[in-house]
XYZ file of C-alpha atoms in Angstrom:
719
model
C 88.907 114.806 104.034
C 87.134 117.706 102.381
C 83.654 118.725 103.425
C 83.425 122.123 101.725
C 79.986 122.734 100.265
C 80.180 126.302 98.936
C 82.394 128.363 96.655
C 83.365 130.458 99.657
C 84.482 127.315 101.451
C 86.453 126.231 98.427
C 88.116 129.618 98.121
C 89.066 129.472 101.772
C 90.419 125.994 101.247
C 92.545 127.118 98.334
C 93.842 130.089 100.278
C 95.032 127.652 102.913
C 96.280 125.275 100.208
C 94.247 122.287 101.247
C 94.332 122.654 105.006
C 92.858 120.169 107.392
C 91.100 121.907 110.240
C 91.586 121.164 113.896
C 88.763 122.845 115.776
C 86.507 122.359 118.781
C 82.756 122.203 118.890
C 80.419 124.101 121.137
C 79.137 120.992 122.894
C 80.022 120.408 126.526
C 82.911 117.987 127.164
C 81.993 115.393 129.443
C 92.835 73.927 110.461
C 93.813 73.590 111.555
C 96.187 71.895 113.868
C 97.168 68.246 113.967
C 97.566 68.544 117.729
C 94.473 67.817 119.851
C 92.499 70.940 120.696
C 92.618 72.453 124.153
C 89.837 71.228 126.398
C 86.908 73.627 126.318
C 83.763 73.828 128.378
C 81.031 71.753 126.746
C 78.429 71.671 129.506
C 75.046 73.275 128.808
C 75.087 77.023 128.543
C 74.542 78.578 131.945
C 71.844 81.132 132.505
C 73.123 84.700 132.330
C 73.529 86.328 135.707
C 71.764 89.535 136.561
C 75.019 91.493 136.896
C 76.027 93.886 134.125
C 78.849 92.364 132.077
C 81.048 94.062 129.507
C 81.875 92.352 126.212
C 84.957 93.784 124.555
C 84.475 93.744 120.780
C 87.510 94.245 118.506
C 86.675 96.051 115.267
C 88.519 98.053 112.668
C 88.268 101.793 113.262
C 86.306 102.406 110.073
C 83.700 99.804 111.043
C 82.874 101.020 114.503
C 80.600 104.023 114.008
C 79.349 103.271 110.523
C 78.368 99.663 111.134
C 78.382 98.526 114.739
C 77.587 101.503 116.980
C 73.848 101.560 116.292
C 73.686 97.763 116.460
C 75.382 97.791 119.868
C 72.778 100.243 121.125
C 69.938 98.064 119.820
C 71.500 94.953 121.340
C 71.980 96.603 124.737
C 68.403 97.815 124.719
C 67.229 94.213 124.228
C 69.926 92.845 126.572
C 70.311 95.419 129.381
C 72.600 93.055 131.301
C 75.298 93.300 128.595
C 77.413 96.307 127.636
C 79.411 96.309 124.361
C 82.780 98.033 124.599
C 84.662 98.611 121.342
C 88.360 97.812 121.054
C 90.355 99.193 118.126
C 91.894 96.477 115.975
C 94.034 99.175 114.338
C 95.463 100.121 117.714
C 96.098 96.509 118.682
C 97.931 95.625 115.494
C 99.752 98.905 114.989
C 100.797 100.108 111.507
C 100.271 97.403 108.875
C 102.746 97.345 105.996
C 100.675 95.759 103.225
C 103.318 96.832 100.696
C 105.776 94.375 102.247
C 105.552 91.093 100.276
C 106.536 89.159 103.407
C 103.836 90.759 105.556
C 101.532 88.321 107.341
C 98.689 89.161 109.671
C 98.938 86.616 112.479
C 96.290 86.828 115.166
C 98.354 84.901 117.763
C 100.359 88.097 118.168
C 97.306 89.826 119.621
C 97.117 90.377 123.361
C 94.076 88.789 125.037
C 92.049 91.983 125.256
C 88.855 91.177 123.332
C 85.969 88.785 123.953
C 84.803 88.887 120.319
C 86.960 89.492 117.269
C 86.543 89.343 113.463
C 88.098 86.369 111.745
C 88.816 85.544 108.123
C 89.443 82.092 106.697
C 93.132 82.321 107.668
C 92.466 80.641 110.993
C 94.967 77.805 111.266
C 97.295 79.674 113.612
C 94.423 80.916 115.737
C 93.009 77.466 116.333
C 96.457 75.936 116.792
C 97.222 78.384 119.575
C 93.766 77.808 121.112
C 92.838 81.486 121.045
C 89.221 81.029 119.985
C 86.404 78.917 121.433
C 84.669 76.025 119.757
C 81.109 77.270 119.192
C 79.593 73.787 118.834
C 78.168 73.705 122.404
C 76.394 77.016 121.849
C 74.976 75.931 118.493
C 73.703 72.646 119.895
C 72.085 74.388 122.874
C 70.338 77.035 120.735
C 67.188 75.590 119.177
C 66.658 78.788 117.154
C 70.094 78.832 115.547
C 69.092 77.059 112.263
C 72.397 76.265 110.501
C 70.534 75.683 107.237
C 69.629 79.391 107.177
C 73.195 80.202 106.108
C 74.004 80.129 102.415
C 75.520 76.791 101.282
C 79.135 76.258 102.246
C 79.477 79.465 104.266
C 79.032 78.156 107.810
C 80.774 74.905 106.798
C 83.903 76.874 105.887
C 84.453 77.516 109.594
C 83.841 73.909 110.617
C 86.837 71.641 110.837
C 88.865 69.706 113.387
C 85.658 68.650 115.137
C 84.669 72.217 115.902
C 82.968 75.370 114.657
C 85.313 78.262 115.232
C 83.403 81.319 114.029
C 79.993 82.500 112.824
C 79.752 84.151 109.391
C 77.972 87.504 109.350
C 78.450 88.576 105.732
C 79.902 87.455 102.445
C 81.025 88.660 99.074
C 80.945 86.776 95.781
C 83.062 86.879 92.646
C 81.272 87.602 89.387
C 82.281 88.123 85.770
C 81.828 91.674 84.521
C 81.418 92.358 80.814
C 81.324 95.523 78.718
C 78.052 95.640 76.808
C 79.328 98.016 74.141
C 82.162 95.694 73.160
C 79.790 92.734 72.902
C 77.323 94.781 70.828
C 80.005 96.010 68.456
C 81.218 92.437 67.859
C 77.643 91.085 67.693
C 78.397 88.579 70.452
C 75.644 87.490 72.841
C 75.990 88.591 76.466
C 76.966 85.997 79.090
C 73.928 84.587 80.879
C 73.171 82.354 83.833
C 73.889 78.739 82.964
C 76.557 79.502 80.360
C 79.433 77.028 80.101
C 83.185 77.270 80.169
C 83.179 76.551 76.448
C 80.906 79.594 76.010
C 83.391 81.730 77.919
C 86.244 80.472 75.737
C 84.423 81.211 72.480
C 83.402 84.706 73.590
C 86.880 85.555 74.904
C 88.505 84.493 71.644
C 85.977 86.433 69.552
C 86.367 89.611 71.603
C 90.164 89.727 71.794
C 91.395 92.639 69.673
C 94.905 92.713 68.213
C 96.913 94.948 65.972
C 99.798 93.043 64.482
C 101.539 91.348 67.386
C 100.134 93.783 69.937
C 97.022 93.101 72.024
C 94.751 96.128 72.125
C 92.131 94.435 74.297
C 91.974 91.017 75.932
C 88.873 88.917 75.739
C 89.079 87.987 79.443
C 91.122 89.403 82.327
C 91.657 88.185 85.872
C 91.246 91.206 88.118
C 92.079 90.369 91.773
C 91.446 86.723 90.920
C 94.335 84.245 90.703
C 94.652 81.705 87.872
C 94.621 78.911 90.463
C 91.199 80.138 91.620
C 89.978 80.122 88.020
C 91.043 76.501 87.631
C 89.414 75.591 90.942
C 86.200 77.316 89.832
C 86.193 75.177 86.703
C 87.032 71.747 88.144
C 86.410 71.920 91.891
C 88.763 71.407 94.868
C 92.423 71.114 93.926
C 93.388 69.410 97.203
C 91.535 66.693 99.106
C 91.514 67.740 102.765
C 89.376 64.775 103.811
C 92.385 62.490 103.502
C 95.188 62.309 106.041
C 97.560 63.710 104.969
C 95.787 65.999 102.472
C 96.270 64.945 98.853
C 96.761 67.332 95.904
C 94.780 66.364 92.772
C 97.115 68.068 90.329
C 97.557 64.883 88.266
C 93.813 64.296 87.816
C 92.719 64.417 84.133
C 90.200 67.228 84.654
C 92.781 69.449 86.371
C 95.369 68.678 83.688
C 92.827 69.653 81.016
C 91.853 72.855 82.881
C 95.498 73.888 83.281
C 96.121 73.259 79.592
C 93.020 75.303 78.737
C 94.169 78.275 80.812
C 97.818 78.267 79.752
C 96.911 77.912 76.058
C 94.581 80.908 76.220
C 97.171 82.870 78.159
C 99.863 82.193 75.573
C 97.400 83.091 72.826
C 96.853 86.446 74.611
C 93.144 85.770 75.044
C 93.395 85.758 78.847
C 95.637 88.083 80.859
C 96.836 88.047 84.463
C 97.539 90.113 86.423
C 95.618 93.219 85.367
C 97.863 96.210 85.978
C 95.893 99.468 85.841
C 96.215 102.844 87.521
C 92.487 103.304 87.964
C 89.493 100.979 87.792
C 87.779 103.393 85.415
C 90.159 102.257 82.702
C 89.027 98.689 83.280
C 85.349 99.587 83.439
C 85.726 101.750 80.349
C 86.485 98.610 78.339
C 90.058 99.651 77.598
C 91.637 96.498 79.057
C 89.286 93.592 78.430
C 85.815 92.671 77.215
C 85.231 90.517 80.323
C 86.962 90.432 83.678
C 86.597 89.011 87.185
C 85.488 91.220 90.053
C 83.888 90.939 93.451
C 80.237 91.849 93.645
C 81.143 94.584 96.152
C 83.759 96.000 93.779
C 81.272 96.033 90.929
C 78.611 97.657 93.111
C 80.880 100.573 93.990
C 82.758 101.046 90.715
C 80.362 100.185 87.940
C 78.661 102.889 85.862
C 75.905 100.237 85.520
C 74.841 101.430 82.065
C 77.909 100.226 80.183
C 78.677 96.996 81.999
C 76.759 93.968 83.185
C 77.564 91.000 85.389
C 77.254 87.251 84.968
C 77.888 84.322 87.290
C 80.818 82.043 86.651
C 80.232 79.376 84.004
C 79.182 75.836 84.961
C 79.775 72.449 83.352
C 76.905 70.675 85.080
C 73.732 71.887 86.834
C 75.237 71.084 90.237
C 78.642 72.688 89.584
C 79.962 75.013 92.267
C 82.055 77.547 90.395
C 81.454 80.915 92.117
C 84.024 81.741 94.791
C 82.432 83.147 97.953
C 84.347 85.224 100.507
C 82.764 85.077 103.974
C 83.561 87.253 106.972
C 82.942 85.977 110.476
C 83.170 86.650 114.208
C 84.845 84.420 116.794
C 84.788 84.253 120.588
C 88.063 84.491 122.461
C 89.021 81.397 124.430
C 89.771 83.637 127.392
C 86.432 85.387 127.669
C 84.929 85.440 131.143
C 81.446 85.762 129.678
C 81.042 83.177 126.914
C 77.242 83.217 127.137
C 77.063 86.976 126.628
C 79.652 86.861 123.828
C 77.596 84.173 122.065
C 74.435 86.250 122.347
C 76.250 89.191 120.765
C 77.685 87.372 117.739
C 74.505 85.367 117.175
C 72.604 88.667 117.227
C 74.972 90.090 114.613
C 74.411 87.142 112.256
C 70.775 88.247 112.091
C 71.543 91.862 111.105
C 71.852 93.349 107.645
C 75.450 94.527 107.909
C 75.548 96.563 104.712
C 79.078 97.805 104.000
C 80.551 95.554 106.703
C 84.042 95.619 105.228
C 83.944 99.220 104.108
C 82.296 101.136 106.899
C 80.159 103.322 104.636
C 76.415 102.811 104.879
C 75.781 105.414 102.174
C 77.359 103.260 99.470
C 75.308 100.955 97.257
C 74.569 97.613 98.917
C 77.721 95.623 98.390
C 77.913 92.752 100.890
C 75.367 90.031 101.392
C 74.120 88.901 104.778
C 75.347 85.381 105.509
C 71.802 84.269 106.407
C 69.081 83.855 103.771
C 66.403 85.082 106.169
C 68.287 88.333 106.809
C 68.742 89.018 103.083
C 65.053 88.426 102.461
C 63.666 90.269 105.494
C 66.128 93.161 105.163
C 65.099 93.951 101.604
C 68.459 93.040 100.107
C 67.001 91.434 97.001
C 64.445 94.182 96.489
C 67.301 96.715 96.480
C 68.722 95.117 93.338
C 67.349 95.248 89.830
C 65.834 92.015 88.508
C 68.823 91.108 86.329
C 71.405 91.670 89.074
C 69.352 89.770 91.642
C 68.999 86.788 89.299
C 72.753 86.683 88.654
C 73.631 86.887 92.337
C 71.079 84.267 93.387
C 72.397 81.897 90.733
C 75.949 82.557 91.914
C 74.997 81.687 95.492
C 73.311 78.469 94.358
C 76.578 77.525 92.647
C 78.936 79.018 95.215
C 81.828 77.489 97.120
C 84.373 78.612 99.704
C 88.019 77.844 98.970
C 89.915 75.965 101.697
C 93.644 76.094 101.044
C 94.468 75.527 104.706
C 98.113 74.527 104.294
C 99.046 76.650 101.280
C 99.500 73.761 98.850
C 97.935 75.655 95.945
C 100.954 77.953 95.764
C 102.849 75.091 94.110
C 100.296 75.093 91.291
C 100.760 78.825 90.847
C 104.465 78.295 90.233
C 103.661 75.480 87.795
C 101.487 77.799 85.692
C 104.380 80.242 85.389
C 106.696 77.439 84.281
C 104.191 76.307 81.627
C 103.451 79.721 80.078
C 107.159 80.567 80.003
C 107.881 77.327 78.136
C 110.167 75.938 80.842
C 108.042 72.819 81.379
C 105.265 70.854 79.733
C 101.864 70.763 81.391
C 102.385 67.177 82.574
C 105.888 67.754 83.943
C 104.963 71.023 85.658
C 101.944 69.481 87.382
C 103.901 66.407 88.461
C 106.544 68.625 90.029
C 103.859 70.823 91.592
C 102.218 67.800 93.208
C 105.486 66.800 94.877
C 106.147 70.380 95.961
C 102.606 70.786 97.336
C 102.922 67.636 99.430
C 106.168 68.932 100.907
C 104.775 72.416 101.535
C 101.741 71.014 103.321
C 103.875 68.623 105.345
C 106.021 71.492 106.604
C 102.990 73.627 107.389
C 101.304 70.802 109.302
C 104.483 70.267 111.294
C 104.712 73.983 112.028
C 101.126 74.110 113.259
C 101.603 70.968 115.332
C 104.695 72.460 116.949
C 102.977 75.658 118.002
C 102.778 75.912 121.743
C 99.264 76.871 122.753
C 99.094 80.204 124.460
C 98.864 79.912 128.234
C 95.357 80.074 129.659
C 94.340 83.697 129.703
C 91.393 85.805 130.726
C 90.149 88.780 128.804
C 90.477 91.814 131.028
C 88.004 94.526 131.782
C 89.675 96.766 129.288
C 92.673 99.016 129.124
C 93.437 102.064 131.145
C 90.381 103.308 132.945
C 89.796 107.038 133.011
C 90.499 108.408 136.504
C 87.508 109.575 138.511
C 86.809 113.201 137.724
C 88.866 113.146 134.527
C 87.565 114.534 131.247
C 87.127 112.477 128.073
C 86.891 114.243 124.730
C 86.206 112.741 121.329
C 88.482 113.659 118.436
C 87.226 112.746 114.944
C 90.310 112.096 112.844
C 90.371 111.178 109.163
C 88.488 108.161 107.865
C 91.759 106.500 106.891
C 93.082 104.189 109.619
C 96.615 105.568 109.210
C 95.303 109.007 110.202
C 93.639 107.557 113.262
C 96.776 105.641 114.210
C 98.832 108.801 113.938
C 96.497 110.815 116.130
C 96.031 107.942 118.549
C 99.787 108.043 119.182
C 99.600 111.784 119.741
C 96.615 111.340 122.071
C 98.581 108.883 124.193
C 101.479 111.328 124.379
C 99.074 114.130 125.309
C 97.505 111.990 128.051
C 100.929 111.413 129.606
C 101.382 115.124 130.140
C 97.677 115.737 130.888
C 96.511 112.675 132.870
C 93.236 114.389 133.712
C 92.222 114.391 130.019
C 91.614 111.335 127.851
C 91.279 111.781 124.093
C 89.220 109.149 122.314
C 90.093 108.888 118.595
C 87.191 108.053 116.302
C 86.420 108.225 112.568
C 84.310 111.181 111.423
C 80.613 110.589 111.885
C 78.103 113.094 110.612
C 74.921 113.811 112.485
C 71.827 112.849 110.496
C 72.155 113.518 106.767
C 74.282 116.641 107.123
C 77.783 116.476 105.653
C 78.712 120.030 106.627
C 80.889 121.031 109.545
C 77.823 121.494 111.717
C 76.843 117.879 111.071
C 80.291 116.693 112.056
C 80.486 119.016 115.059
C 77.334 117.491 116.504
C 79.085 114.154 117.008
C 82.579 115.091 118.228
C 84.258 117.543 120.594
C 87.134 118.229 118.211
C 87.626 117.130 114.622
C 89.613 117.357 111.415
C 87.934 118.881 108.384
C 88.460 121.428 105.668
C 87.313 124.954 106.546
C 83.826 125.983 105.485
C 82.960 128.521 108.143
C 80.858 130.657 105.797
C 78.214 127.964 105.508
C 75.070 129.350 107.242
C 75.285 127.013 110.253
C 78.928 126.016 110.327
C 80.319 129.221 111.756
C 78.139 128.843 114.828
C 78.902 125.130 115.218
C 82.461 125.732 116.421
C 83.757 127.704 119.374
C 85.779 130.875 119.200
C 89.381 130.207 120.176
C 90.014 133.797 121.199
C 89.142 133.268 124.908
C 91.580 130.350 125.059
C 94.332 132.379 123.393
C 93.708 135.334 125.705
C 93.854 133.042 128.747
C 97.215 131.593 127.694
C 99.674 134.404 126.870
C 102.418 131.839 126.280
C 100.610 130.474 123.210
C 101.166 132.406 119.995
C 99.747 131.916 116.520
C 102.771 133.638 114.999
C 104.351 130.254 114.282
C 101.657 129.426 111.711
C 101.970 130.498 108.107
C 99.771 133.606 107.759
C 97.865 132.142 104.811
C 97.130 129.035 106.880
C 95.229 130.961 109.552
C 93.049 133.009 107.199
C 90.514 130.280 106.323
C 89.716 129.711 109.991
C 88.628 133.267 110.679
C 84.887 133.943 110.795
C 83.464 137.393 111.449
C 86.881 138.489 112.658
C 87.131 135.589 115.099
C 89.524 132.628 115.007
C 87.477 129.399 114.994
C 90.123 126.748 114.364
C 93.818 125.959 114.035
C 95.466 124.537 110.915
C 96.870 121.064 111.396
C 98.275 120.138 107.990
C 99.023 121.745 104.642
C 98.381 120.040 101.312
C 99.778 122.413 98.671
C 98.999 122.203 94.983
C 102.153 121.903 92.888
C 103.060 121.709 89.225
C 104.717 118.451 88.236
C 106.616 118.211 84.958
C 108.018 115.501 82.689
C 111.745 116.123 82.402
C 112.332 114.039 79.213
C 109.846 116.228 77.285
C 111.616 119.383 78.468
C 114.987 117.909 77.534
C 113.804 116.802 74.087
C 112.445 120.285 73.343
C 115.463 122.069 74.810
C 113.250 123.924 77.289
C 114.547 124.953 80.712
C 112.888 123.400 83.757
C 110.509 125.617 85.771
C 112.136 127.681 88.506
C 110.685 128.647 91.873
C 110.456 132.309 90.819
C 108.936 131.775 87.377
C 106.141 134.044 86.144
C 102.992 133.513 84.097
C 104.869 134.674 81.004
C 107.543 132.048 81.724
C 104.813 129.435 82.095
C 103.097 130.442 78.829
C 106.364 130.389 76.886
C 107.120 126.874 78.122
C 103.690 125.363 77.498
C 103.640 126.790 73.960
C 107.079 125.358 73.243
C 106.104 121.960 74.660
C 102.791 121.572 72.788
C 103.051 119.671 69.522
C 101.435 116.977 67.374
C 97.825 116.421 66.381
C 94.902 114.155 67.200
C 95.520 111.113 69.332
C 99.270 111.822 69.351
C 99.005 115.427 70.512
C 101.341 116.424 73.335
C 100.100 119.170 75.652
C 102.233 121.689 77.480
C 99.833 121.730 80.428
C 97.112 119.322 81.580
C 94.681 120.637 84.229
C 92.863 118.515 86.768
C 89.762 116.853 85.255
C 87.724 117.768 88.335
C 89.040 121.270 88.942
C 86.597 122.714 91.482
C 89.415 123.003 94.042
C 92.288 123.885 91.726
C 90.410 126.329 89.491
C 89.973 129.136 92.060
C 93.625 128.755 93.036
C 94.728 129.089 89.421
C 92.573 132.175 88.927
C 93.962 133.803 92.061
C 97.531 133.116 90.889
C 96.585 134.781 87.591
C 95.535 137.925 89.447
C 91.825 137.363 90.102
C 90.148 139.044 93.046
C 87.387 136.525 93.651
C 86.064 137.934 96.918
C 85.546 141.539 97.867
C 86.070 141.563 101.627
C 85.752 145.347 101.828
C 81.976 144.891 101.748
C 79.931 143.775 104.727
C 79.176 140.998 104.371
C 81.898 140.003 101.870
C 80.637 139.310 98.339
C 81.892 137.552 95.246
C 83.534 139.852 92.728
C 83.361 137.594 89.714
C 82.700 140.539 87.391
C 85.656 142.617 88.551
C 88.178 143.596 85.837
C 90.924 141.607 87.593
C 88.802 138.445 87.731
C 87.670 138.805 84.107
C 91.274 139.273 82.962
C 92.430 136.208 84.925
C 89.612 134.083 83.525
C 90.451 135.206 79.986
C 94.109 134.319 80.533
C 93.175 130.843 81.683
C 90.587 130.128 78.992
C 93.042 131.314 76.325
C 95.262 128.346 77.195
C 92.677 126.043 75.597
C 90.862 128.274 73.103
C 93.653 130.500 71.768
C 96.986 128.845 72.486
C 95.626 125.254 72.397
C 98.222 124.139 74.943
C 95.866 122.233 77.258
C 93.068 119.705 76.654
C 89.427 120.277 77.558
C 87.782 117.520 79.605
C 84.073 116.845 79.212
C 83.170 116.016 82.809
C 79.925 114.184 83.553
C 79.464 114.500 87.304
C 76.526 112.094 87.176
C 78.726 109.267 85.894
C 80.942 107.955 88.731
C 82.438 105.374 86.411
C 83.279 107.881 83.682
C 86.504 107.912 81.741
C 87.622 111.496 82.399
C 90.039 110.594 85.180
C 91.369 107.719 83.076
C 91.913 110.148 80.187
C 93.822 112.528 82.463
C 95.971 109.726 83.840
C 96.526 108.363 80.344
C 97.946 111.655 79.075
C 100.461 111.694 81.915
C 101.276 107.969 81.750
C 101.783 108.027 77.964
C 104.160 111.002 78.098
C 101.737 113.376 76.375
C 101.664 115.880 79.245
C 104.630 118.180 79.853
C 103.200 119.741 83.017
C 100.192 119.101 85.216
C 98.784 120.304 88.516
C 98.264 118.013 91.476
C 97.974 118.219 95.283
C 101.321 117.218 96.782
């Protein structure tokens, strides 16, 4: 993470080559199974006892402080007999290898350490192993619950096998995004609420752009949206789960027609799947497709808003349900000792506006909807949206559905689509084979679930290793990424083994108030990771001097650090932090371009003159085909000072007191002239027009495109 706010901070950062700071603050430490469900208590809910009970709540690390911490405080204030204790889902599950195609997140592997846990729709294993409670008794005993307050289909998606297994707290919805400029140029009307699938087809065909046999731009692209979901959106459920056993509808005329419609458009290169892009800005810049699928949350965070609009999915009839909804919910562990308190907690959360629930960033645009209508209305969700966006989203919810592929039968249809577009099978033959395969897949999955041995009766414990009496607990704010927190959590456990009187609690960075400087971060943690910015007016005083600690421990020496790594952490001659990691900037180069030009590869001891000779030799061509010898970063606020210093600039005169910028020194002027000459005199590097007010701009896409297309011989990037 980088939290530098001033040029001085950035210069210090460059001098340390992207260091992450470890420092201490000045604050004082102180389905669904075919087997019958396990018997569960169904008697009326007992009155809560007066004793203080602790509910252990499992959350992802990046949700805890940004979403749930304040809510837990509000809940405890209204329910003083209940304490909410957070349990790290990241710590429970360990490192997750999402790059492994065989990876599966199976909740039965979790130890019984939480009373309340988040649950997605992939619940078959959880219910089969009897790890979560049926919430029906609580719902029936709560006259204020109001199931109809949830958006249609959302609560129902967690109701099956004669039980309700979780309560939805938020949801996302798929929408269709379109590029206004492309529609305007082709004089095609924008998609609107109530448009039909035939309208989508006509627009996609009209907006597909080709050059010879090459597609320059598709009319419609499926971005994070499978073709099977598109077919389900058009015709409804693909599998009938009300029958026993479930029955695939793949041979129904409407599904046959929808499959033919999709595969024909795919073979005509009107529709594409999957969308393979390096950056979403390319997609939102209209370089891939005129229309594409996206979640509302994805659109909210990525869209430049001015160039693109959104539309709900098409409908065939007024009562069609074509918009796929993605709910998120909370469940109660079957082993909780305090079911009443756990119910009060999750029911409370269903009535909160959990903005950014899945992301953990409350400063982002509103992206996730509350699952309850009353919460969306009372919390100002709809007022936060412009009129057009609100109308689209409300229409989508009125025509929304939740997919229920409990036994994985739809995967057979996916394979059938591949066989059709490749020409291996006809539509009819592929769907007939897929129906047989789906029946077999679902039979095996039902047998697997039925064979699962329920976990033995368990009781959720009081929670982990308790801190010994008199021990010290310190908070360490690691990076926002869960992998960073996992890494430091392992180190904290190792540290605790050798220092049992000290417990280190790992937490994501949380700034105090609206401040994003080091002082804002220091107010909420004892120690933390951040980039150095000690020259900010308040930041130098927000962290302790380490000199007394070094003087008290003669065995500890800073000589093992790289000298340049320590410099950024010195303030007024005092050491205020220790470097934890180095992120150096390096020059990458494209070997085939060097080979084609007969130019030697860069060496570790090369000079500026060597660099200039190479970039001049490697720059060639004109216009859209021009190849550049060097491509700088599009957003170069970090790299630029480093480049100038390497070119001989003396950006800071530290002989003065206090130090002052020396931007007009002869050395700095000469370095700046050398750098600017690369673009204005030698013409060996492109010039990017950066619009910092346009988060969805195309500058980064342009930079990536030059590298991806082999038009950049060298470029600079943090390693």
